[in-house]
Amino acid sequence: MKPLLKVEELKVWFPIRKGLIDVLFGKMEYVRAVDGVSFTVGDRETFCLVGESGCGKTTTARAIMMLVDKSDVKGGRALFKPHDEALGEVAKIQPDAVVDGEYIDLYKTRGYANKIVRREIQMIFQDPFGSINPRMSVYDIVEEPLIVHGIGSREERIEIVAKALEAVKLVPPEEFMVRYPHQLSGGQRQRVSVARALTLNPRLLLADEPVSMLDVSIRAEVLNVLEELKKTRGMSIMFITHDIALARYICNRIAVMYLGKIVEMADSDTIIEKPLHPYTRALINAVPDVVPENRLRLREVPIKGEVPSAVRIPAGCRFRPRCVAYDSNPWVQEYCVKEEPGLIEVEKGHYVACWIPIKKKL
Amino acid sequence: MSSRRSVKENPLVVFLKSAGGLLREIMKYNMGRVGLVILAFMIIMSIYSIATLPGDFPSKWRHATEPPWIYNPKMAKPEWVRSLGIDASKTSIYSNLRPQESRIILVLEDIGRIAPEYVKALGMKKLSPFGYVEVYRVNYNLDVNDYVQDVLIIFEVKASENVNLSRIKMNVLTLLTRPDGLVLEISEGAFTLDKVRPVKIDHGVFSLQYIDYFKLNVTLEEMKSVYYIAVFGEPRAGGREFTPLLGEYQVTLILSYIGIDPREIARMFGEGSLKVNVEIRVLGNSCGLLGTDNLGRDLFLGVLFGFPVALTIGFLVALATVMIGLVLGVVSGYFGGRVDEVIQRLVDVIVNVPLLPLLILVGVSIQTRGWAGWPAMAILMLIIVIFSWGGVAIVTRSMALSIKSEQYVEAAKAIGASTSRIVFRHIIPQLIPYTMAVLVFSVPGAIIAEAGLSVLGIDHGLPTWGRVLADAQANRGIAYNMWWWILPPGLLLGLFSFAFVALGFTLETIVEPRLRRR
Amino acid sequence: MPLDRRSLRVIAFRGLTLTIILFIILLLTAVIMGATGYDTIILNAIIHEEVRAYREELSRPGSPHTPEEREKMVKEYREQLISIYGLDKPWYLRTMSLIPKTLILDLHVTHDEVAGVLGLRRPLKAGDAIAVALPRTILMITLAYVLSAIIAIPLGPYIAYKRGSILDKSVITYAAITNAFPVWWIAMLSVFLFGFYLGIAPSSYRPIIAHISRFSDSLLSLDIPGALTVLRDVLYFSYIPILVVTFAVLGGWLYSARAVAIRVVSEDYVMAARAKGLSEGTVVRKYIIRVIAGPILTFVILGLAGSIGGFIITETVFDWPGMGLLYYVSIAAGDSPMVLALVYVTTLVYLVARFILEILYVILDPRVKL
């Protein structure tokens, strides 16, 4: 089975917004938010992107959604495998965007072709308060994608909206349709957001920390809705979170990102039980324990220092300045300083970008 | 599923609901209430104005030395000042008069029978009227210590086509019976019916008789400069000073038609193929609701026309200004880059342009050579719009910049919404409350600017409050103590402006919660 | 505080922008005057009149010239006038050639009534005309602005503090009323009321010309008692205009000072200061005045800079021979050099004021970026 989404060496660099004068006199500097990222999302798979804030996971999602300026995509490509029907349409109007006869290069699509692929990829945003327009009713919000894509008559649209609302458990839908965002709870808003994404029946759903801004008590309602949708609608989900424990709970595969790069990627169980990258280990150790008495013990989190700026990324391995393993493994230091490790498959399906496991394997 | 029909409300219902909500919100504030009441008054007056004033009113107002204005008293105070105890004689207009007597007179003595005052005033010295004669009488009570400006007789002839008006001649004779019993001939006229003209008090007609009667020691030439007070006054100091003679006056108008067989004229009047409508006007020093100007124009009508003009121009200019500012500001903020740069530089220039000098420059230029027949008002308003949207654009740009990075805009892009949809559906609606407040604030701007330009002597051709004030200023209305010429238009201008300032303050408080009282 | 290279660049760039704006505004004025062609009409009328006078002078009895000679002389005179007034050149050359001269104010008043309105005579340099008109406008309008600022700045925070009180409400109402009524209408009323009806003020303000010049003469000749006597006349001829303008602009000042202060009053750190138990006076002085000083300074500087252009309509109503009236008469007479000079000077002063403010912002707040 071929993957649904293939991201290859994607680079997204933002120029630092400075005054006109700096543009005239100075030279450009970039924030290298995503600095060469490759991964795939399989059909009906839940794929997780984990990392601390600022590591580029949200930018990756926005890049896949084509929400970043094309001029900021400084390298690589994102290939998406749509329905055959959509593929045929794109092939007709923009044959140069079709790759290998099955995939569409997202950054080559323009105009209508772009609109066709957008139907197949949808996204849920992090902030339930900011991601829906406060001046529109729930009905208007959920119906909007249908209007934009010219789907259905008015009656049909009402039907689709009602089904979508039922699917996210906003029942009875008639009652919720006429409400406005300020009349909803955070969890309800986030489900409106999900419903909006659902109306187009996408193949791939990007969920950017959909529960991180919700109270712990209502996270489950949103997560359960996502889980159920995946089962009933056969969607693939790319889930973005900073919470590796949550990732294990919902994902098939997990990729760990650090400062614009993926440092480790494997099945969720493998990565939690046998982490190879020192950063992954640090993330796992940072998860608070549910057993109360264990919390009182001060655990050692194997990491030091602060995240460096994405403008000046350290030479060699970008994690080196914070790496505890670097200090305790003098034999590998020459490699770490000299060259950035690639993402190497050290076991079947287990990729890591750290000289220690790579050199050990060789 | 019938219950699902209500998922989307009728846009009109939604609009009315939100408008109603806004009104209720405004009514919570004193300023808002005052503003709304004044605005309602302005709207009612505008409707009344449009309903009552003729379409060619502006051109009528401009032609100040033509009817109907020349039939009015000049510089007359408002009528209601009489009830404040101010001495101002009233203006009485007697229209649709029917003759009290009408008959064919062939013998000289007959006139004494139907108009004894004729004999009293003139004896048999004058050639008596003969032919078909009509006599009209009206009474006028001079009740305050004041004179009367004039006694005016206006004719309107209506005839069927087969009547040859140039052959019928009308002799007009006006007599005034004073409270002291003196009967004066005050005017006379003679013209054919195709060339009727108004008849006024004629010093040449009555002076000699007046000097004789009071045995005054003045020349006819001297009488010429005081005749209008002599008619309704008593002479003192040998005719060099006068005091008003109060009491009941009677105006007798004797019309005699000659030229063709009197029986023929009588027949024509009888069957209605010839009609002469007579109007007698005793022009006092008070007239109408707001008095008259130096040319006799009824200031109430002039001011009345100002209502719809102020509302229309104010709203149009404000709407255009705010819309341009809104759209360009949003475009500038949302698209950024080169478009933003261009718009920002444009804003830099237009917010620094000295607008009033520019308007004067253009106004003077239009007046000197005309701009290819464009209406001056439209050009001036256009210039106000062109150079006023900068401020709105600056604010809406910064607001658009912050809304642009909101997640719901990102979400709209993610579903594939077009740019225009994002701008019109997601960004502009957020700016509406602010825009409303600015719109309300800027309504008076145009009309105040227009008034200022008028006062500087730039004539745009429409009667407006500013135009009326400008006439007052130009004709030294101030120096003649004509407060009724300066106060009403200025007060209305201020009231109009105040209504929108008050509503603007209120809206600002509503949309900017930080200013709201806790 | 030393400025870093970046700030200097910011300032230099801003200065350049403002210069370009000034230039564009001058160009715009010149184009409107030239392209609409109304100055041509006015100039033609003047030439026509002067030629007629010249011809009459020539053809007086006893003239030594033959009719042919006379015609030739008249023709030459006309051509001479045409080239003096620049009517032999197309409008864009005529008006554009004025712009470089405008920048160094090397312009002359071309119409008698423009000089006349100031109580002067031609030949008159535009710079001199402004030098005469400006002090009169400063006496009336700038002084009124200063008075308003002195009243409004200390009162603003106080009113903001008493938000919702009777005082606050009456200030808002007062501001709304003065905002609504045009100053020039209040001026009209005051001429009517104080000048004609009550007779406690002049009904024409033109004589201020003589009084001001007598006043400055006595000052220059160090005749202090004489100056004081004249000062009474100066005051008699200026107190109503000053009061009227102060009355009209004070409302706006109060409202702005209040609005600026209100934002600060409800800030958390002011609440915290009050919660600490600091006296209200200390809070106002240390926490409010300090923060609102910036915006208030902006108002004051821009207000004063804007005031020197005069109030065109108000000065016309008072017949007050300052910048505003000069502005109006120049435009009405089609005196392009004088109009350009006025646009230049008033815009320049305003833009320089803005520039100074922007430098202050950069110095005081290093975060300011373009």
Coordinates of N, CA and C in Angstrom, one line a residue, chain A residues 17 19-22 24-25, chain C residues 6 9-11 13 369-370:
Chain A
R17 N 11.3 39.6 9.4 CA 10.6 40.8 9.0 C 11.3 42.0 9.6
G19 N 12.6 46.3 8.8 CA 12.1 47.5 8.2 C 12.6 47.5 6.7
L20 N 12.0 48.4 6.0 CA 12.4 48.6 4.6 C 13.9 48.9 4.4
I21 N 14.4 49.6 5.4 CA 15.8 50.0 5.4 C 16.7 48.8 5.4
D22 N 16.4 47.8 6.2 CA 17.3 46.7 6.3 C 17.2 45.9 5.0
L24 N 16.8 47.3 2.1 CA 17.6 48.1 1.2 C 19.1 47.9 1.4
F25 N 19.5 48.0 2.7 CA 20.9 48.1 3.0 C 21.5 46.8 3.5
Chain C
R6 N 21.4 52.2 12.9 CA 20.0 51.9 12.4 C 19.1 53.0 12.7
R9 N 19.6 55.7 10.3 CA 19.1 55.4 9.0 C 17.6 55.6 9.0
V10 N 16.9 55.1 10.0 CA 15.5 55.3 10.1 C 15.1 56.8 10.0
I11 N 15.9 57.6 10.8 CA 15.5 59.0 10.8 C 15.8 59.6 9.4
F13 N 15.8 58.1 6.5 CA 14.8 57.7 5.6 C 13.4 58.4 5.7
K369 N 10.0 50.9 14.8 CA 10.6 50.5 13.5 C 9.7 51.1 12.5
L370 N 10.2 51.1 11.3 CA 9.4 51.6 10.2 C 8.6 50.5 9.6

